[in-house]
Structures are given as C-alpha cells and as structure tokens.
Coordinates of C-alpha atoms in Angstrom, one line a residue:
M640 CA 7.7 59.2 134.9
N641 CA 5.8 62.4 135.9
E642 CA 6.9 62.0 139.5
N643 CA 10.6 62.0 138.4
K644 CA 10.2 65.0 136.2
G645 CA 8.7 66.9 139.2
K646 CA 11.7 66.0 141.2
E647 CA 14.1 67.2 138.5
I648 CA 12.3 70.5 138.3
I649 CA 12.5 71.0 142.0
S650 CA 16.2 70.0 142.0
N651 CA 17.1 72.4 139.2
T652 CA 15.2 75.2 140.9
N653 CA 17.2 74.7 144.1
N654 CA 20.5 74.5 142.2
N655 CA 19.8 77.8 140.4
Q656 CA 18.9 79.5 143.7
T657 CA 22.2 78.5 145.4
S658 CA 24.6 79.4 142.5
K659 CA 23.5 83.0 142.0
P660 CA 24.9 84.4 145.3
V661 CA 28.3 82.8 144.5
K662 CA 28.4 84.5 141.1
D663 CA 27.2 87.9 142.7
N664 CA 30.0 87.8 145.3
K665 CA 32.6 87.3 142.6
E666 CA 31.3 90.2 140.6
M667 CA 31.2 92.4 143.7
K668 CA 34.9 91.6 144.5
K669 CA 35.9 92.5 141.0
K670 CA 34.0 95.9 141.2
L671 CA 35.7 96.7 144.6
M672 CA 39.1 95.8 143.2
R673 CA 38.5 98.1 140.2
I674 CA 37.4 100.9 142.4
M675 CA 40.4 100.5 144.7
L676 CA 42.8 100.6 141.7
I677 CA 41.1 103.7 140.4
V678 CA 41.4 105.4 143.8
A679 CA 45.0 104.4 144.1
G680 CA 45.8 105.7 140.6
V681 CA 44.1 109.0 141.3
L682 CA 46.1 109.4 144.6
V683 CA 49.4 108.6 142.8
L684 CA 48.6 111.1 140.0
F685 CA 47.7 113.7 142.6
L686 CA 51.0 113.2 144.4
I687 CA 52.9 113.4 141.1
I688 CA 51.2 116.7 140.3
I689 CA 52.0 118.2 143.7
L690 CA 55.7 117.1 143.3
I691 CA 55.9 118.7 139.8
F692 CA 54.3 121.9 141.0
S693 CA 56.7 122.1 143.9
L694 CA 59.6 121.7 141.7
F695 CA 58.6 123.7 138.6
G696 CA 55.4 125.5 139.4
S697 CA 56.9 128.0 141.8
G698 CA 60.3 129.7 141.6
N699 CA 60.4 130.5 145.3
K700 CA 63.4 129.5 147.4
S701 CA 63.5 129.6 151.1
Y702 CA 64.8 132.7 152.8
E703 CA 67.9 130.9 154.1
E704 CA 68.6 129.5 150.6
I705 CA 68.5 133.1 149.2
E706 CA 70.8 134.3 151.9
Q707 CA 73.2 131.5 150.9
D708 CA 72.9 132.5 147.3
L709 CA 73.8 136.1 148.2
K710 CA 76.8 134.9 150.1
N711 CA 78.0 132.6 147.4
A712 CA 77.6 135.2 144.7
A713 CA 79.5 137.8 146.8
I714 CA 82.4 135.3 147.3
E715 CA 82.5 134.7 143.5
Y716 CA 82.2 138.5 142.9
Y717 CA 85.3 139.3 145.0
E718 CA 87.3 136.4 143.6
V719 CA 87.4 138.4 140.4
Q720 CA 87.7 141.8 142.1
S721 CA 89.9 140.9 145.0
G722 CA 91.5 144.4 145.0
L723 CA 88.3 145.7 146.4
L724 CA 88.3 143.6 149.5
P725 CA 88.8 145.3 152.9
Q726 CA 92.4 145.5 153.9
E727 CA 92.3 146.8 157.5
E728 CA 91.1 145.0 160.6
G729 CA 87.4 145.8 161.2
E730 CA 86.9 147.4 157.8
T731 CA 83.6 146.6 156.1
I732 CA 82.4 147.0 152.5
T733 CA 79.0 146.3 151.0
V734 CA 77.8 144.8 147.8
R735 CA 74.1 144.9 146.9
A736 CA 72.0 142.2 145.3
N737 CA 71.4 144.1 142.1
A738 CA 75.2 144.4 141.5
L739 CA 75.5 140.6 141.9
V740 CA 72.5 140.1 139.5
E741 CA 74.1 142.5 137.0
A742 CA 77.3 140.4 137.2
E743 CA 75.1 137.3 136.4
L744 CA 76.1 135.6 139.6
M745 CA 72.6 135.1 140.8
K746 CA 68.9 135.5 139.8
P747 CA 66.9 138.6 140.7
L748 CA 65.3 138.4 144.1
S749 CA 61.9 138.9 142.4
E750 CA 62.4 135.5 140.7
L751 CA 63.6 133.8 143.8
R752 CA 60.6 135.0 145.9
E753 CA 57.7 135.5 143.4
G754 CA 55.1 137.9 144.6
E755 CA 57.3 139.4 147.3
S756 CA 59.3 142.6 147.4
C757 CA 62.8 141.8 148.8
S758 CA 66.1 143.6 148.9
G759 CA 69.5 142.2 149.8
R760 CA 73.1 142.9 150.4
V761 CA 76.3 141.3 151.6
E762 CA 78.6 143.0 154.1
V763 CA 82.2 141.9 153.7
S764 CA 84.5 142.4 156.6
K765 CA 88.1 141.7 157.6
V766 CA 88.3 139.9 160.9
G767 CA 91.8 138.8 161.8
D768 CA 93.2 136.9 158.9
N769 CA 89.7 136.1 157.6
I770 CA 87.3 137.8 155.1
V771 CA 83.8 137.3 156.5
Y772 CA 80.7 137.5 154.2
T773 CA 77.4 138.4 155.9
P774 CA 74.2 138.3 153.8
Y775 CA 71.2 140.4 154.7
L776 CA 67.8 139.8 153.2
D777 CA 64.8 142.1 153.8
C778 CA 61.3 140.9 152.6
G779 CA 59.3 143.3 154.8
D780 CA 56.9 141.8 157.3
K781 CA 57.4 138.3 155.9
Y782 CA 61.1 137.9 156.7
T783 CA 64.1 140.0 157.7
T784 CA 67.6 138.7 158.5
K785 CA 68.1 139.3 162.3
E786 CA 71.3 139.9 164.1
L787 CA 71.9 138.1 167.4
Y788 CA 72.1 141.3 169.4
K789 CA 68.6 142.3 168.2
A790 CA 67.2 139.0 169.4
V791 CA 68.9 139.6 172.7
L792 CA 67.5 143.1 173.0
E793 CA 64.0 141.9 172.1
Q794 CA 64.0 140.1 175.5
G795 CA 63.5 143.5 176.9
I796 CA 65.3 145.5 179.6
V797 CA 64.3 144.9 183.2
T798 CA 64.9 146.9 186.4
S799 CA 64.3 144.0 188.8
G800 CA 64.7 140.3 188.9
N801 CA 66.5 138.1 186.4
G802 CA 67.2 139.5 183.0
L803 CA 68.9 142.1 180.9
Y804 CA 69.8 145.4 182.6
D805 CA 70.9 148.8 181.2
L806 CA 74.2 149.2 183.2
N807 CA 77.1 151.5 182.6
G808 CA 76.1 152.1 179.0
E809 CA 75.9 148.4 178.2
K810 CA 73.2 145.7 178.3
V811 CA 74.2 143.3 181.0
Y812 CA 72.7 140.0 182.1
R813 CA 72.1 139.7 185.8
G814 CA 70.6 137.0 188.1
D815 CA 70.8 133.2 188.4
D816 CA 68.2 132.3 185.7
V817 CA 68.7 134.2 182.5
N818 CA 68.2 133.2 178.8
N819 CA 71.7 133.9 177.5
Y820 CA 72.9 130.6 176.2
V821 CA 74.6 130.5 172.7
S822 CA 75.4 127.3 170.9
L823 CA 78.6 127.5 168.9
D824 CA 80.0 124.5 166.9
N825 CA 82.1 123.1 169.7
A826 CA 80.7 124.4 173.0
I827 CA 78.0 126.3 174.7
Y828 CA 78.7 129.9 175.8
R829 CA 76.8 132.5 177.9
I830 CA 76.3 136.1 176.8
V831 CA 77.7 138.4 179.5
K832 CA 76.7 141.6 177.9
V833 CA 76.0 143.6 174.8
T834 CA 78.5 146.4 174.4
S835 CA 77.7 150.0 173.5
D836 CA 78.4 149.1 169.8
N837 CA 76.3 146.0 169.9
K838 CA 79.0 143.4 170.1
L839 CA 78.5 140.5 172.5
L840 CA 80.9 139.4 175.1
L841 CA 80.6 135.6 175.7
I842 CA 82.1 133.3 178.3
L843 CA 82.5 129.5 178.1
N844 CA 79.6 127.9 180.0
E845 CA 81.5 124.9 181.4
V846 CA 85.1 124.0 181.9
D847 CA 86.9 120.7 182.6
S848 CA 90.4 119.7 183.7
T849 CA 91.9 120.3 180.3
L850 CA 91.2 124.0 180.7
S851 CA 93.6 124.6 183.6
S852 CA 96.7 126.8 184.0
Y853 CA 98.8 128.9 186.3
Y854 CA 98.1 132.6 186.1
D855 CA 101.9 132.8 186.2
D856 CA 104.7 130.7 187.8
R857 CA 107.8 132.7 187.2
Y858 CA 110.3 133.5 190.0
N859 CA 109.2 136.6 192.0
P860 CA 112.1 138.3 193.8
T861 CA 109.8 139.9 196.3
K862 CA 108.6 136.5 197.5
R863 CA 111.9 134.7 196.6
F864 CA 109.8 132.0 195.1
N865 CA 108.1 131.0 191.9
S866 CA 105.0 132.9 192.9
G867 CA 104.6 134.5 189.5
F868 CA 103.4 137.9 188.5
N869 CA 99.9 139.3 187.9
D870 CA 101.0 141.1 184.7
Y871 CA 98.7 139.5 182.1
R872 CA 100.8 140.7 179.2
I873 CA 103.7 138.4 180.2
S874 CA 101.8 135.7 182.0
R875 CA 101.5 132.0 181.5
I876 CA 97.8 132.2 181.3
K877 CA 98.0 134.6 178.3
E878 CA 100.3 132.0 176.6
F879 CA 97.7 129.3 177.4
L880 CA 94.8 131.3 176.0
D881 CA 96.7 132.3 172.8
D882 CA 97.6 128.6 172.2
L883 CA 94.0 127.7 172.9
Y884 CA 92.7 130.1 170.3
K885 CA 95.2 128.9 167.8
G886 CA 94.4 125.2 168.5
K887 CA 97.9 124.3 169.5
N888 CA 97.0 122.3 172.6
D889 CA 94.4 120.0 170.9
I890 CA 91.5 121.6 173.0
K891 CA 88.8 122.6 170.5
I892 CA 86.5 125.1 172.1
L893 CA 86.3 127.1 168.8
S894 CA 85.9 125.8 165.2
K895 CA 87.1 127.6 162.2
N896 CA 83.5 128.6 161.5
D897 CA 83.2 130.0 165.1
K898 CA 86.3 132.1 164.7
E899 CA 84.9 133.7 161.6
K900 CA 82.1 135.2 163.8
L901 CA 84.5 136.7 166.3
V902 CA 86.0 140.2 166.4
S903 CA 89.0 141.4 168.3
F904 CA 88.4 143.3 171.6
N905 CA 90.3 145.1 174.3
L906 CA 91.2 143.4 177.5
C907 CA 91.0 145.5 180.7
L908 CA 94.1 144.8 182.7
G909 CA 93.8 147.3 185.5
K910 CA 94.4 146.0 189.0
R911 CA 92.1 146.6 192.0
N912 CA 92.0 146.2 195.7
A913 CA 89.9 143.6 197.6
T914 CA 87.8 146.4 199.2
E915 CA 87.2 148.3 196.0
T916 CA 83.5 149.0 195.4
S917 CA 83.6 150.4 191.9
N918 CA 82.0 147.9 189.4
T919 CA 82.0 150.0 186.2
N920 CA 85.2 148.5 184.8
A921 CA 86.7 152.0 185.0
I922 CA 89.5 150.7 187.2
E923 CA 90.1 147.6 185.1
C924 CA 90.0 149.5 181.9
S925 CA 92.6 152.1 183.1
D926 CA 95.1 149.7 181.5
V927 CA 94.1 148.1 178.2
L928 CA 95.6 145.4 175.9
E929 CA 94.2 146.0 172.5
N930 CA 93.1 143.7 169.7
Q931 CA 92.8 140.4 171.5
M932 CA 90.8 137.5 170.2
I933 CA 90.4 135.7 173.5
G934 CA 90.6 136.7 177.2
L935 CA 89.2 136.4 180.7
L936 CA 86.4 138.0 182.6
T937 CA 87.1 141.1 184.8
A938 CA 86.2 141.3 188.5
S939 CA 83.6 144.1 187.7
D940 CA 81.9 141.9 185.1
Y941 CA 81.5 139.1 187.6
M942 CA 80.2 141.4 190.3
N943 CA 77.7 142.9 188.0
A944 CA 76.1 139.5 187.2
S945 CA 75.0 139.2 190.9
L946 CA 71.7 140.6 192.0
D947 CA 72.6 140.7 195.7
I948 CA 72.6 144.3 197.0
N949 CA 75.3 143.3 199.4
C950 CA 77.7 142.5 196.5
K951 CA 79.5 145.8 196.8
A952 CA 83.3 145.1 197.2
T953 CA 85.6 142.8 195.2
T954 CA 85.7 140.0 197.7
D955 CA 82.2 140.3 199.2
K956 CA 80.9 136.8 199.7
S957 CA 77.4 137.9 198.7
C958 CA 78.5 138.1 195.1
Q959 CA 78.0 134.4 194.9
N960 CA 74.2 134.9 195.3
Y961 CA 71.8 135.2 192.3
N962 CA 74.7 134.9 189.9
Y963 CA 74.5 132.7 186.8
L964 CA 78.3 132.9 186.3
R965 CA 78.9 130.8 189.4
L966 CA 80.2 127.3 188.7
K967 CA 79.7 124.8 191.6
E968 CA 82.8 122.9 192.7
T969 CA 85.0 124.9 190.3
E970 CA 87.6 127.6 190.9
W971 CA 88.5 129.7 187.9
W972 CA 90.8 132.7 187.2
L973 CA 89.6 136.2 186.6
L974 CA 91.7 138.6 184.5
T975 CA 92.0 141.1 187.3
G976 CA 95.1 141.3 189.4
N977 CA 95.4 142.4 193.0
A978 CA 96.7 146.0 193.3
A979 CA 98.2 145.3 196.7
N980 CA 100.7 142.5 195.6
D981 CA 102.1 141.8 192.2
Y982 CA 102.0 138.0 192.8
E983 CA 98.3 137.8 193.4
A984 CA 95.2 137.8 191.2
Y985 CA 91.5 137.1 191.7
V986 CA 89.8 133.8 191.4
V987 CA 86.1 132.8 191.6
K988 CA 85.9 130.3 194.4
S989 CA 84.0 127.0 194.1
N990 CA 81.2 128.5 196.2
G991 CA 80.9 131.5 193.9
Y992 CA 82.6 134.5 195.5
I993 CA 85.8 136.3 194.5
D994 CA 88.9 135.8 196.5
I995 CA 92.7 136.5 196.2
N996 CA 95.0 133.8 195.1
T997 CA 98.8 133.5 194.5
T998 CA 99.3 133.6 190.7
S999 CA 101.2 130.3 190.8
G1000 CA 98.0 128.5 191.7
Y1001 CA 96.7 126.0 189.2
K1002 CA 93.1 126.9 188.4
K1003 CA 90.5 126.4 185.7
V1004 CA 90.5 128.8 182.8
R1005 CA 87.2 130.1 181.5
P1006 CA 87.8 132.0 178.2
T1007 CA 85.9 135.0 176.9
I1008 CA 85.4 135.9 173.3
M1009 CA 83.6 138.7 171.5
L1010 CA 81.0 138.1 168.8
N1011 CA 80.7 140.7 166.0
N1012 CA 77.6 142.8 165.8
N1013 CA 76.6 141.4 162.4
I1014 CA 76.3 137.8 163.5
M1015 CA 72.9 136.4 162.5
I1016 CA 70.5 134.2 164.5
K1017 CA 69.2 131.0 163.0
S1018 CA 67.0 129.8 165.8
G1019 CA 66.6 129.6 169.5
S1020 CA 65.3 131.7 172.4
G1021 CA 68.5 131.8 174.5
S1022 CA 67.2 129.3 177.2
E1023 CA 69.3 126.4 178.3
A1024 CA 66.9 124.0 176.5
N1025 CA 66.7 126.1 173.4
P1026 CA 70.0 128.2 173.1
F1027 CA 70.6 130.7 170.4
V1028 CA 71.9 129.0 167.2
L1029 CA 73.9 131.1 164.8
K1030 CA 74.0 131.1 161.0

C-alpha cells in the first residue's frame, strides 16, 4: 500500500510539472494579442487625428488652389459686371483680391494661408475673341506666381557657348543644346526668343507629313508655269496656317487652352538676297503683316540660332552648325522670300542650311506662335526631359 502511494505522489508531481508550461504559453499569447490590439488601436486613432487636423485644423490651401480661387472669383465677378471687361485687342484690366473678397466671391487670403502675408490680383485681357484671366499671388519669400519669361531669363545671359544671348534688343537662344522646350497641351515647342516686351516666340519642335504645303502654286506669268509667288499675304501657305490655327484641317497642334495663352504678333515679310549678311530682322521687318496668330520663322531668326562664326550670309552652309533649329531629314519653309525672284522663297534643307526653292515646292510647315508675357509656369526647367509646363 505504501509503495503505491509513493508512486502516485511521484506521478502527480510529474503531471503538475508538465502542465504549467502549457498554461503559461496560453497566457503569454493572450497578453501579446491584447498588446497588439492596443497598439493597432492607438495607430488607427493617431491616423484619424491627423486626418481630422488636416481637414479642419488648418485653413491653409495650396498656392495653386488659391490662384484658381482668384481666377474663378474674377470670372464670376465679371459675369455680373460684363460691361467692365476689356473691349480692344491686347487691353488689360486688373481686379484685386480685396475687391473679390468684398463681393463675397472668395475668402480673405489671410484665412486661406494662415500665418502668411499674401496679396493677390487677377489681370483680365482680351486676346483675339477670348477673355483671358491670369491670377497673381504674392506671399513673399514663400511663394510668388512666376511668369514663363522670368523663368527663362533666370537661366542667365551668356556670351559664349550654348544658351540665351542678348541680341538685337531681344533674348535669343543659340546653339545646339539649349533648355528651351515648352510643353503645350497637344505638342512640344521650342522658345526661339524673348521679345523686348517679354513675349515669347515659339516654334513647333517636330513636324510630320500632315504639316506640309506649297508656299504657293499659282500661275506665274514670268515663268509661264504654276511656280507661284513669294507674297505671303496671298499665298497658299498662309491659307494652310490660318486653317491650321482654326482647326479646319483636323490637325490639332493647339488646344483651346493653348490658344488662350497666345497673343497676336507681326509677321516680317521683307524679302532678302541669298548673299545678304544682315541678321537683325531689319530687312525682313521692312514689310510687316500685323496681328497674326500663327506664322513662320524668318531667315534672320534661323541664322541667329547658329553659333558658327561662318554663318554670315543667308545661304551659308555653316548655318547648319551648332543650331538647335535644324531638323534632320526634314525640309521646311521659312517665311522669307527671295528678293531676286518673285517665285522663290527660302527653305531649311534636310542637312540644316538655308537654300532657295521654287514656291511651288511641297515642303514641311513648321508654325510659329507668340506666348503672352503674363503666361505662368507650373513646373519644369526647359530641358528636353523636363520641359516648361504652363498653368
């Protein structure tokens, strides 16, 4: 009897020793689970607090949102006071943010950017048939609305190598590697120059077979053939460009939004000789067609883009060198006619120099447009990989 009791005691002792670790493991798992649930709950609560604070804790809007508020308020403001809108081409009026606030069309800027001192205005311009609203926001060192031409000029003026040159009273891009790319809605353009009044002349970067035309193909009595005339005013190529701008030929190089950023400009139609060495546009601009929305590049503008010192006369082959305007395997019309013959105009050859061509030739068309000086930059550095993007 005693021996059995001893065995029972030993057996019970062993059973108690093996059951405790199992119970401890279960308790440990429960504790870890509770800790994990508590941590997860705290994280969720923390995220909710951050979300609530971002929505209601700060009244700040982004600068771009405020610019859009200014624009929308101005549009609504002039819907009621349409008689105050500009009536003449190029006319501009200004409405300031405090007037829009007084009209209860937007909140004060101090509420939209708490802790910052900002001022704002909207410039309203008539461009063609459109009324264009351009908002400006100035929050000191923290943010200021920047025009494209200012971003261009910030690249700096150079006196050698690729870049922006001070030339003939304008800022002109020269060389074969320049940061002058601009992305519009439907196409990439290159900035040719900044004019003396800070407008920007742009040229289409690439052209395809759809952008082709005769300069002119009318019957020329001197040649007794349909050789055409180099009078741009009555040319086929002007008809082509006008239809292109109006969207009549289903080629969309400009969106409605793009057109609102444009301003009319004068086309320089003066004719020059092949040996002419002037590159100031003085010869071309001796005859001007005013208030055009689309055009072509002059011979002087093409010559100025080359950095080769041997690019002196109109048809010098050296003008193909160090010239970003050159398009390989593409011949395209310039605006400039040959002064020697009324049936000839200048083309840029596929290897990049200017040559004379009968106006009845069928060549690529590379349009130019003019951006207004109040066009704002959204992003970009002007490089091919990171072109200027406009607001």
